Each structure stands twice: as structure tokens, then as C-alpha cells.
Amino acid sequence: MVNAHLVTYGAREWRAYLEFRDRLRGDPRAREEYAATKISLARDFPGDRTAYVDGKTAFVQRHSIEDDR
């Protein structure tokens, strides 16, 4: 069973997801790095969703729009 993470429409977390999505759309280098990160994490942690998500989270935090403010 998948433990779904629900995000409230319009909430800060929802806006942060959209800002990160838009950053990837507008920055080919960040998009390629994110793709490479996901591939590496999937290879390094097959079957360990928690480690995979934690690795993605670290990437997202390093590339957060809020860091630019």
C-alpha cells in the first residue's frame, strides 16, 4: 500500500511544488541534474522508497526558490 502525501491546494507546500516544477521547466541544467539524481537514487536504493524520496528531497531543498529570496 502506498502512503500518499496530500497537499492542500493553495498552501505554502503546494506553491513550493509548483515553483520547483517551474524552475525545472526553465533551467535545463537543473532539470538534467534532477533526472540524473533520480536515476542514481533508483540505482542505489532499489526497493527503498524512503531513501529515494530522501535523496530527492535533499536535491529539491538545495534548489529551492526560497533560497533565491
Coordinates of C-alpha atoms in Angstrom, one line a residue:
M1 CA 0.0 0.0 0.0
V2 CA 1.3 3.4 -0.9
N3 CA 1.3 6.1 1.8
A4 CA 0.0 9.1 -0.2
H5 CA 1.1 12.6 0.9
L6 CA -1.7 15.0 0.4
V7 CA -1.0 18.7 -0.2
T8 CA -3.7 21.3 0.3
Y9 CA -4.5 23.4 -2.8
G10 CA -3.0 26.9 -2.4
A11 CA -1.0 26.0 0.7
R12 CA 2.7 27.0 1.0
E13 CA 3.8 23.5 0.2
W14 CA 1.6 23.4 -2.9
R15 CA 3.1 26.6 -4.1
A16 CA 6.6 25.3 -3.4
Y17 CA 6.0 22.2 -5.6
L18 CA 4.8 24.4 -8.4
E19 CA 7.8 26.8 -8.1
F20 CA 10.2 23.8 -8.2
R21 CA 8.4 22.4 -11.2
D22 CA 8.6 25.8 -13.0
R23 CA 12.3 26.1 -12.1
L24 CA 13.0 22.7 -13.7
R25 CA 11.0 23.8 -16.8
G26 CA 13.0 26.9 -17.1
D27 CA 16.5 25.6 -16.3
P28 CA 17.8 22.8 -18.5
R29 CA 20.9 22.2 -16.3
A30 CA 18.8 21.8 -13.1
R31 CA 16.4 19.6 -15.0
E32 CA 19.2 17.3 -16.2
E33 CA 20.8 17.2 -12.8
Y34 CA 17.5 16.3 -11.2
A35 CA 17.0 13.5 -13.8
A36 CA 20.5 12.2 -13.1
T37 CA 19.9 12.4 -9.4
K38 CA 16.7 10.3 -9.7
I39 CA 18.4 7.7 -11.9
S40 CA 21.3 7.4 -9.4
L41 CA 18.9 7.1 -6.4
A42 CA 16.8 4.5 -8.1
R43 CA 20.0 2.5 -8.9
D44 CA 21.5 3.0 -5.4
F45 CA 18.3 2.3 -3.5
P46 CA 16.1 -0.3 -5.4
G47 CA 13.1 -1.1 -3.3
D48 CA 13.9 1.6 -0.7
R49 CA 11.4 4.3 -1.4
T50 CA 12.3 6.2 1.8
A51 CA 15.9 6.6 0.8
Y52 CA 14.9 7.5 -2.8
V53 CA 12.5 10.2 -1.6
D54 CA 15.0 11.5 1.0
G55 CA 17.6 11.9 -1.8
K56 CA 15.1 13.7 -4.0
T57 CA 14.2 15.9 -1.1
A58 CA 17.8 16.9 -0.5
F59 CA 18.1 17.9 -4.2
V60 CA 14.8 20.0 -4.0
Q61 CA 16.0 21.8 -0.9
R62 CA 19.3 22.7 -2.5
H63 CA 17.4 24.1 -5.5
S64 CA 14.6 25.8 -3.6
I65 CA 13.2 29.0 -5.0
E66 CA 13.2 30.4 -1.4
D67 CA 17.0 30.1 -1.4
D68 CA 17.0 32.9 -4.0
R69 CA 14.9 35.2 -2.0

